[in-house]
Amino acid sequence: MKKMSAVYMGLFCMLCTVSMADVLVPYLPAYIHGSSWWQPKPGVSWQWQLSGTLDTDLDVDMYDVDLFDTSASMISLLKSQGKKVICYMSAGSWENYRDDANVFPEEVLGKYLDGWPDERWLDISRIDILGPIMLRRMDLAVEKGCDGIEPDNIDGYSNDSGFALTSEEQLTYNRWLAEAAHARNLSIGLKNDLDQVQDLVSYFDWALNEQCFQYDECDLLLPFVQAGKAVFGVEYSLSTTTFCSQANSMNFDWLKKNLSLDSWRVSCR
């Protein structure tokens, strides 16, 4: 029997009482190369800027910018220069300053993220509630012309979220995100969530990591490179002499950035 798309299954389940988390797993096939969305290989030059006036003059292949704060005209400008544009959105936390902050019901809002007083973890087991919100965000990415999305905070199960999240619930949610993005012809990257790389590498098109060299956990990202998929990353505290040569030898595309993710950058290659 032909499997129903998770996106259509989600629409169906909005009308029923069964949680999407209970029904999505059988409808989440692994993805293969050759699809139309962007699937970068190692060696892509890039910029990650989420604050300050966007510097559009860099000679890079890809920009990662904020979905809400970056205008469609700015994205169009970058694309007219031949650049791919990835749009950042949090898929695992509620940010009180976003345009759609008021659509999240209190029941899915958990503890505040450590060091981020404007953000609270989301109960990602409730795809029946979060699904429509995240789909609208992905639709906004399509409307603005983004080539893909960077969903942040998709490792709540391994944090003190305020919910008893399991690794299986996280896998279900992350796979659902990937399928929903691909249904919209959007590329999608796995943000951090290192302990689930083996289970998710076939669903995501690339990876983006913060500080794996500082915490000595970069080997966990190698399945992406072995699959011919780019691994982007940043270090905030280490000097480039500490990590760049190793990043290059692992075929990772690494930057030194300020924690504020403003325009300043040093690229390892």
C-alpha positions as a printed Julia matrix, in Angstrom:
269×3 Matrix{Float64}:
  0.0    0.0    0.0
  1.31   3.44  -0.86
  2.35   5.36   2.27
  0.59   8.61   3.07
  2.82  11.71   3.36
  3.41  12.84   6.94
  2.23  16.31   5.95
 -1.14  15.01   4.8
 -1.31  12.7    7.8
 -0.77  15.78   9.96
 -3.67  17.61   8.34
 -5.86  14.59   8.85
 -4.91  14.31  12.51
 -5.87  17.88  13.24
 -9.41  16.56  12.9
 -8.96  13.55  15.15
 -8.03  12.86  18.74
 -4.99  10.67  18.05
 -1.65  12.4   18.61
  0.45  12.84  15.48
  3.4   11.53  17.47
  1.6    8.17  17.66
  1.07   7.83  13.93
  3.92   9.54  12.13
  6.74   7.02  12.56
  5.54   4.55   9.86
  5.21   7.41   7.37
  8.73   8.8    7.58
 10.89   7.27   4.83
 14.59   8.09   4.56
 15.46  10.49   1.76
 17.67   9.85  -1.23
 19.82  12.17  -3.28
 18.54  13.58  -6.55
 15.69  15.65  -5.16
 15.24  19.27  -6.14
 15.95  20.96  -2.82
 19.48  22.17  -2.02
 21.78  19.39  -0.83
 25.22  20.91  -0.24
 28.4   18.89  -0.3
 31.42  19.69   1.89
 33.36  22.74   0.77
 30.57  25.34   0.74
 31.68  28.78   1.93
 29.15  30.45   4.18
 28.15  33.2    6.54
 25.94  32.93   9.62
 24.54  36.29  10.72
 21.55  36.65  13.02
 22.17  40.13  14.46
 23.24  43.57  13.28
 23.05  45.07   9.81
 23.45  42.26   7.31
 26.75  42.37   5.43
 25.81  41.34   1.89
 29.26  41.86   0.38
 30.91  38.59   1.38
 32.18  36.26  -1.32
 30.46  33.16   0.02
 28.14  30.5   -1.38
 25.52  30.53   1.38
 24.04  32.89   3.96
 22.21  31.7    7.08
 19.93  34.53   8.25
 16.96  35.03  10.55
 13.6   34.02   9.06
 11.57  36.73  10.78
 14.05  39.61  10.75
 15.26  39.28   7.16
 13.03  40.8    4.5
 12.02  39.08   1.3
 13.79  41.85  -0.64
 17.04  41.19   1.22
 16.77  37.47   0.52
 16.07  38.28  -3.13
 19.17  40.47  -3.23
 21.36  37.7   -1.88
 19.91  35.2   -4.32
 20.46  37.61  -7.21
 24.15  37.44  -6.28
 24.05  33.69  -6.76
 23.94  32.8   -3.07
 21.84  30.18  -1.34
 19.85  31.53   1.6
 19.07  29.45   4.67
 16.57  30.89   7.14
 16.95  30.37  10.87
 13.9   29.49  12.96
 13.58  27.9   16.37
 11.6   24.69  16.15
 12.14  23.57  19.74
 11.8   26.74  21.78
  9.29  29.55  22.21
 10.75  33.04  21.77
  8.65  35.76  23.37
  9.66  38.37  20.79
  8.51  36.57  17.64
  5.52  37.71  15.59
  3.68  34.46  16.27
  4.57  34.14  19.97
  0.93  34.49  21.02
 -0.22  31.38  19.11
  1.66  28.96  21.37
 -0.61  27.67  24.16
  0.82  27.67  27.69
  0.59  23.88  27.92
  3.46  23.41  25.45
  5.77  25.96  27.1
  8.37  24.51  29.44
 11.37  25.77  31.34
 13.49  28.72  30.24
 16.62  27.89  28.26
 19.77  28.27  30.31
 21.23  31.67  29.48
 18.31  32.71  27.27
 15.67  34.46  29.42
 13.45  35.17  26.4
 13.07  31.49  25.43
 11.27  28.47  26.82
 11.52  24.86  25.72
  8.6   23.42  23.76
  6.85  20.1   24.35
  7.84  18.56  21.03
  5.76  15.45  21.81
  2.71  17.6   20.96
  3.12  17.71  17.19
 -0.65  18.04  17.01
 -0.24  21.54  18.49
  3.22  22.55  17.27
  2.86  21.08  13.78
  0.54  23.74  12.32
  2.67  26.52  13.85
  5.89  25.15  12.37
  4.24  24.57   9.01
  3.23  28.23   8.91
  6.83  29.18   9.62
  8.05  26.97   6.8
  5.43  28.49   4.5
  6.79  31.92   5.45
 10.26  30.69   4.46
  8.88  29.69   1.07
  7.08  33.02   0.65
 10.26  34.95   1.42
 12.31  32.89  -1.02
 14.49  30.94   1.42
 16.29  27.93  -0.04
 16.16  26.09   3.26
 15.72  26.3    7.0
 17.9   25.92  10.06
 15.59  24.66  12.84
 17.18  25.38  16.22
 16.79  23.72  19.62
 15.74  20.33  18.28
 17.45  18.47  21.11
 15.08  19.29  23.96
 14.93  15.66  25.07
 18.55  15.91  26.27
 17.97  19.16  28.16
 16.08  20.17  31.3
 13.02  21.19  29.32
 10.36  20.79  31.97
  8.88  17.87  30.04
  9.65  14.14  30.21
 10.68  14.01  26.57
 12.14  10.79  25.18
 14.7   10.25  22.45
 12.03   8.56  20.32
  9.74  11.58  20.61
 12.63  13.79  19.52
 13.38  11.53  16.55
  9.72  11.59  15.53
  9.58  15.38  15.72
 12.87  15.93  13.9
 11.95  13.53  11.12
  8.59  15.24  10.79
 10.35  18.6   10.43
 12.55  17.17   7.66
  9.62  15.72   5.74
  7.6   18.92   6.06
 10.53  20.99   4.82
 11.15  18.71   1.86
  7.45  18.77   0.97
  8.0   22.51   0.48
 11.2   22.0   -1.51
 13.21  23.43   1.39
 16.63  22.17   2.37
 16.98  21.44   6.08
 19.95  21.1    8.39
 20.34  19.13  11.61
 21.24  21.66  14.29
 23.41  20.15  17.03
 21.55  17.03  18.4
 24.77  15.06  18.06
 23.61  11.93  19.84
 20.96  11.31  17.17
 23.1   11.89  14.08
 23.17   8.22  13.12
 19.38   8.06  13.18
 18.82  11.35  11.34
 21.61  11.7    8.78
 19.46  10.16   6.03
 16.65  12.66   6.68
 18.64  15.9    6.82
 20.6   17.55   4.01
 23.46  19.0    6.06
 24.43  19.66   9.65
 25.2   22.8   11.63
 27.01  22.58  14.93
 28.22  24.91  17.64
 31.45  24.27  19.55
 32.02  20.57  18.91
 35.78  21.19  18.95
 35.56  22.89  22.31
 33.65  19.94  23.74
 35.58  17.23  21.84
 32.56  15.68  20.13
 33.09  16.43  16.44
 33.54  12.77  15.47
 29.8   12.36  15.94
 29.26  14.52  12.83
 31.36  12.37  10.5
 28.37  10.37   9.17
 27.26  13.52   7.32
 30.59  13.92   5.54
 30.69  10.19   4.84
 27.29  10.59   3.18
 28.63  13.47   1.06
 26.74  16.09   3.05
 28.17  19.4    4.28
 28.9   19.99   7.95
 28.85  23.68   8.91
 29.98  24.85  12.31
 31.29  27.6   14.54
 33.53  28.04  17.56
 33.11  31.04  19.85
 35.88  30.72  22.43
 38.71  28.76  20.82
 41.37  30.38  18.66
 41.44  29.4   15.01
 44.89  27.86  15.5
 43.25  25.39  17.87
 40.55  24.0   15.6
 40.91  25.08  11.96
 43.45  22.53  10.8
 41.43  19.71  12.34
 38.19  21.04  10.87
 39.76  21.17   7.43
 41.16  17.66   7.74
 37.67  16.39   8.65
 36.23  18.21   5.6
 34.09  20.45   7.82
 33.24  24.06   6.92
 34.05  25.92  10.13
 33.98  29.55  11.25
 35.12  31.55  14.24
 32.2   33.79  15.26
 31.1   36.11  18.04
 28.4   34.62  20.26
 26.05  37.38  19.1
 26.38  36.04  15.54
 26.91  39.47  14.07
 28.73  40.0   10.76
 32.25  39.3   12.06
 33.69  35.99  10.95
 36.95  34.14  10.32
 36.72  31.16   8.01
 38.96  28.12   8.3
 39.03  27.69   4.52
